Each structure stands twice: as C-alpha cells, then as structure tokens.
Amino acid sequence: MSNRIEIAVNKVLNGNMSNFDFIIEFSDINSPELIDVFISEVRNMYETAYMFHSLDYAYDGDGNVVDILETSEPYYPIHIESLKMIIDHFEKQISKDTLNRSNTETYTDIEPSFNVDTSEKSERNPNHFNRECYNLFLYLVENYNKRDKIKFINIFYYLTYYVDEKIYFFKFTQEKYKEFILNKFSVEPKSFKKNVFDNSSEMYTLSSHEQDFRRQ
C-alpha cells in the first residue's frame, strides 16, 4: 500500500493526477482504521514535500527530488497544497463514518431529517431532471453530511457543473431551484457563491457519494 500511495502522491506533485482522480484511485479504502493509516502516510509525504519546497528543491518527471538548478523540468510547488485537500477529504470521510455509527437519537441532533420521499411523483419535472439525476439528487440529500441551506447549495453546483452530462440531466435556474427546495424540504437556500464551492473540497466529497450511488 505504501508504494502505491507514494506513486500516486508523486503524480499529484507533478501535476499528472488531479485531486479527484487521486480520491477515486483510493476509494476502495473504506474502513476508518485503513483511512487513518492512509491519512498518516499522505500527511507525512505532504510535510516532506512542503519542507523540500521551502528549501527550493524541485521534483523531476519521476517525482524524485532534484536541485532546481540542475533540471529543465518545471518546478511543482503549486501542487503541494493539493495533498492538503486530499487529506481534508479523507478526514471528513472518517468523521462521516463516525457519525453513521452513532445511535439514531444522537445523529438526529447533528443532522436534521428531511423526510425524503424516494418515490418518483409529479415533483420530478423532466425539464429539470432525468430519472437518474433525480435519484442521485435524493441520494445526496440523504447521505451528504451538510446542514440545511449549505447542503442544497453545494448539491446545486455539483449537479450543475461537475456530473457526467451523458448520464445526468439537471437544468435549473437558481430561482427555480430555490422554489423547488422550499416546496419539497421547507428550506430556502439564499446565498449562492460558486467560488466558495469551487475552492473547497466539497466537490470531491460529493463525487465520492456519486460513486457510491452508481455502485448500488
């Protein structure tokens, strides 16, 4: 496992693997114990990479540390913080698993229930969702561990910009989406800020949920 992680981390540092692809690559690590060990290894590599960056080292195309004056390869420090985003994602996964193991009463205090009706009724407007996207939407509402308005705002941006359009059809204006959420869940999203979503790790969390949804 350590060798597999090291190879993937070097790919991230060299810009040859995105955060998303890294997370998908290790989606088979699903127990809290394994995730904890995994995070520890990635964090050690992050701290090492950060130290090398501060000393003005560079990585060559194979991920080896070289003197920056002795290589024609690009300098890759901008990718170091990608590792921090990956660590944050898996730490949130551990938090989610811990919550899921809590008793129902405790969980209800943390995350409100939206009483999702999973049956497909007239509320699925085909101008807004195809069936697959509607089912994914309901799955995210039930399983994505965010509270109230933030949950629905993040789902909106994820379904609008980041899902496979060949599989999922999602077409809402912000106003129509607000109306839909208010009518169905009695929650009114207000402050839509795409730059906040884009610069967070929530896209990767939602992508992980989408992968789980497709495995059902």
CSV table of C-alpha atoms in Angstrom, one decimal, residues 29-204:
chain,number,residue,atom,x,y,z
A,29,ILE,CA,-10.1,2.3,1.3
A,30,ASN,CA,-13.3,2.5,3.2
A,31,SER,CA,-12.8,1.4,6.8
A,32,PRO,CA,-11.9,4.1,9.4
A,33,GLU,CA,-8.8,2.2,10.5
A,34,LEU,CA,-7.4,2.0,7.0
A,35,ILE,CA,-8.3,5.6,6.2
A,36,ASP,CA,-6.5,6.7,9.4
A,37,VAL,CA,-3.3,4.9,8.3
A,38,PHE,CA,-3.7,6.2,4.8
A,39,ILE,CA,-4.1,9.8,6.0
A,40,SER,CA,-1.0,9.4,8.2
A,41,GLU,CA,1.1,8.3,5.2
A,42,VAL,CA,-0.2,11.1,2.9
A,43,ARG,CA,0.3,13.7,5.6
A,44,ASN,CA,4.0,12.6,6.1
A,45,MET,CA,4.5,13.0,2.3
A,46,TYR,CA,2.8,16.3,2.4
A,47,GLU,CA,5.1,17.6,5.2
A,48,THR,CA,8.2,16.3,3.4
A,49,ALA,CA,7.1,17.9,0.1
A,50,TYR,CA,6.4,21.2,2.0
A,51,MET,CA,9.9,21.1,3.5
A,52,PHE,CA,11.5,20.4,0.2
A,53,HIS,CA,9.6,23.3,-1.3
A,54,SER,CA,10.8,25.7,1.4
A,55,LEU,CA,14.4,24.7,0.6
A,56,ASP,CA,13.9,25.4,-3.1
A,57,TYR,CA,14.0,21.8,-4.3
A,58,ALA,CA,12.2,20.7,-7.4
A,59,TYR,CA,10.7,17.4,-8.5
A,60,ASP,CA,11.7,15.7,-11.7
A,61,GLY,CA,9.3,13.9,-14.1
A,62,ASP,CA,9.6,10.7,-11.9
A,63,GLY,CA,8.8,12.5,-8.7
A,64,ASN,CA,12.4,12.5,-7.5
A,65,VAL,CA,13.8,15.5,-5.6
A,66,VAL,CA,16.5,17.3,-7.6
A,67,ASP,CA,18.5,20.5,-7.4
A,68,ILE,CA,16.3,23.2,-9.1
A,69,LEU,CA,19.4,24.4,-11.0
A,70,GLU,CA,20.2,21.0,-12.4
A,71,THR,CA,16.9,20.2,-14.0
A,72,SER,CA,15.0,21.5,-17.0
A,73,GLU,CA,11.7,20.1,-15.5
A,74,PRO,CA,9.1,22.5,-14.3
A,75,TYR,CA,9.0,23.4,-10.6
A,76,TYR,CA,5.9,21.9,-9.0
A,77,PRO,CA,5.3,23.5,-5.6
A,78,ILE,CA,1.8,24.7,-6.6
A,79,HIS,CA,0.6,21.1,-6.4
A,80,ILE,CA,1.7,20.5,-2.8
A,81,GLU,CA,-1.5,22.1,-1.4
A,82,SER,CA,-3.5,19.6,-3.4
A,83,LEU,CA,-2.3,17.0,-0.9
A,84,LYS,CA,-3.8,19.0,1.9
A,85,MET,CA,-7.2,19.0,0.1
A,86,ILE,CA,-6.9,15.2,-0.3
A,87,ILE,CA,-6.1,14.8,3.5
A,88,ASP,CA,-9.1,17.1,4.3
A,89,HIS,CA,-11.4,14.9,2.2
A,90,PHE,CA,-10.5,11.6,3.9
A,91,GLU,CA,-10.6,13.2,7.3
A,92,LYS,CA,-14.2,14.2,6.6
A,93,GLN,CA,-14.8,10.6,5.5
A,94,ILE,CA,-13.7,9.4,8.9
A,95,SER,CA,-16.0,12.0,10.6
A,96,LYS,CA,-18.9,10.8,8.4
A,97,ASP,CA,-18.3,7.1,9.3
A,98,THR,CA,-18.2,8.0,13.0
A,99,LEU,CA,-21.5,9.8,12.7
A,100,ASN,CA,-23.1,6.9,10.9
A,101,ARG,CA,-22.1,4.6,13.8
A,102,SER,CA,-23.7,6.8,16.3
A,103,ASN,CA,-27.2,6.0,17.6
A,104,THR,CA,-30.2,7.4,15.8
A,105,GLU,CA,-31.0,9.9,18.5
A,106,THR,CA,-27.5,11.4,18.6
A,107,TYR,CA,-27.4,11.5,14.8
A,108,THR,CA,-30.7,13.3,14.6
A,109,ASP,CA,-29.4,16.1,16.9
A,110,ILE,CA,-26.4,16.6,14.5
A,111,GLU,CA,-28.1,16.3,11.1
A,112,PRO,CA,-31.7,17.2,10.5
A,113,SER,CA,-34.0,14.7,8.8
A,114,PHE,CA,-35.6,16.0,5.5
A,115,ASN,CA,-38.1,13.1,5.3
A,116,VAL,CA,-37.2,12.4,1.7
A,117,ASP,CA,-39.9,10.7,-0.3
A,118,THR,CA,-37.9,8.4,-2.6
A,119,SER,CA,-40.9,7.5,-4.7
A,120,GLU,CA,-41.0,9.4,-8.0
A,121,LYS,CA,-44.0,11.6,-8.2
A,122,SER,CA,-45.1,14.6,-10.2
A,123,GLU,CA,-42.4,16.6,-8.4
A,124,ARG,CA,-39.8,15.3,-10.8
A,125,ASN,CA,-40.2,17.7,-13.6
A,126,PRO,CA,-38.5,16.2,-16.7
A,127,ASN,CA,-37.5,19.8,-17.7
A,128,HIS,CA,-35.3,19.8,-14.6
A,129,PHE,CA,-34.2,16.2,-14.0
A,130,ASN,CA,-33.9,13.0,-15.9
A,131,ARG,CA,-34.7,10.0,-13.7
A,132,GLU,CA,-31.1,9.1,-13.0
A,133,CYS,CA,-30.3,12.6,-11.9
A,134,TYR,CA,-33.4,12.8,-9.7
A,135,ASN,CA,-32.4,9.6,-7.9
A,136,LEU,CA,-28.9,10.9,-7.4
A,137,PHE,CA,-30.3,14.1,-6.0
A,138,LEU,CA,-32.4,12.2,-3.5
A,139,TYR,CA,-29.4,10.0,-2.6
A,140,LEU,CA,-27.2,13.1,-2.0
A,141,VAL,CA,-29.8,14.7,0.2
A,142,GLU,CA,-30.0,11.7,2.4
A,143,ASN,CA,-26.3,10.9,2.6
A,144,TYR,CA,-24.3,14.1,2.1
A,145,ASN,CA,-23.4,15.3,5.6
A,146,LYS,CA,-24.0,19.0,5.5
A,147,ARG,CA,-26.6,21.1,7.2
A,148,ASP,CA,-29.6,22.9,5.8
A,149,LYS,CA,-29.0,25.5,3.2
A,150,ILE,CA,-25.3,24.7,2.5
A,151,LYS,CA,-26.3,21.1,1.7
A,152,PHE,CA,-28.7,22.2,-1.1
A,153,ILE,CA,-26.4,25.0,-2.4
A,154,ASN,CA,-23.5,22.6,-2.8
A,155,ILE,CA,-25.7,19.9,-4.4
A,156,PHE,CA,-26.9,22.5,-6.9
A,157,TYR,CA,-23.4,23.5,-8.0
A,158,TYR,CA,-22.2,19.8,-8.1
A,159,LEU,CA,-25.1,18.7,-10.3
A,160,THR,CA,-24.9,21.8,-12.5
A,161,TYR,CA,-21.2,21.8,-13.2
A,162,TYR,CA,-19.5,18.5,-12.2
A,163,VAL,CA,-21.5,15.4,-13.1
A,164,ASP,CA,-21.4,13.5,-16.3
A,165,GLU,CA,-23.9,15.1,-18.7
A,166,LYS,CA,-24.1,11.9,-20.6
A,167,ILE,CA,-25.7,10.3,-17.6
A,168,TYR,CA,-27.3,13.1,-15.6
A,169,PHE,CA,-29.6,15.8,-16.9
A,170,PHE,CA,-30.0,18.7,-14.4
A,171,LYS,CA,-31.4,22.0,-15.5
A,172,PHE,CA,-32.5,24.7,-13.0
A,173,THR,CA,-32.1,28.4,-12.7
A,174,GLN,CA,-31.2,29.4,-9.2
A,175,GLU,CA,-34.7,30.8,-8.6
A,176,LYS,CA,-36.5,27.7,-9.8
A,177,TYR,CA,-34.2,25.5,-7.7
A,178,LYS,CA,-34.9,27.7,-4.6
A,179,GLU,CA,-38.6,27.3,-5.2
A,180,PHE,CA,-38.3,23.5,-5.6
A,181,ILE,CA,-36.2,23.1,-2.4
A,182,LEU,CA,-38.5,25.3,-0.4
A,183,ASN,CA,-41.6,23.4,-1.6
A,184,LYS,CA,-40.1,19.9,-1.0
A,185,PHE,CA,-38.0,20.4,2.1
A,186,SER,CA,-39.1,23.7,3.6
A,187,VAL,CA,-35.6,25.0,3.3
A,188,GLU,CA,-34.8,28.2,1.5
A,189,PRO,CA,-31.3,28.5,0.1
A,190,LYS,CA,-30.2,32.1,-0.4
A,191,SER,CA,-26.6,32.9,-0.8
A,192,PHE,CA,-25.2,31.1,-3.9
A,193,LYS,CA,-21.4,31.6,-4.2
A,194,LYS,CA,-19.9,29.3,-6.7
A,195,ASN,CA,-16.3,30.5,-6.0
A,196,VAL,CA,-16.7,29.3,-2.4
A,197,PHE,CA,-17.8,25.8,-3.6
A,198,ASP,CA,-15.1,25.6,-6.3
A,199,ASN,CA,-12.3,26.4,-3.7
A,200,SER,CA,-13.5,23.8,-1.2
A,201,SER,CA,-13.1,20.1,-1.0
A,202,GLU,CA,-16.9,19.5,-1.2
A,203,MET,CA,-16.8,18.6,-4.9
A,204,TYR,CA,-14.7,15.6,-4.0
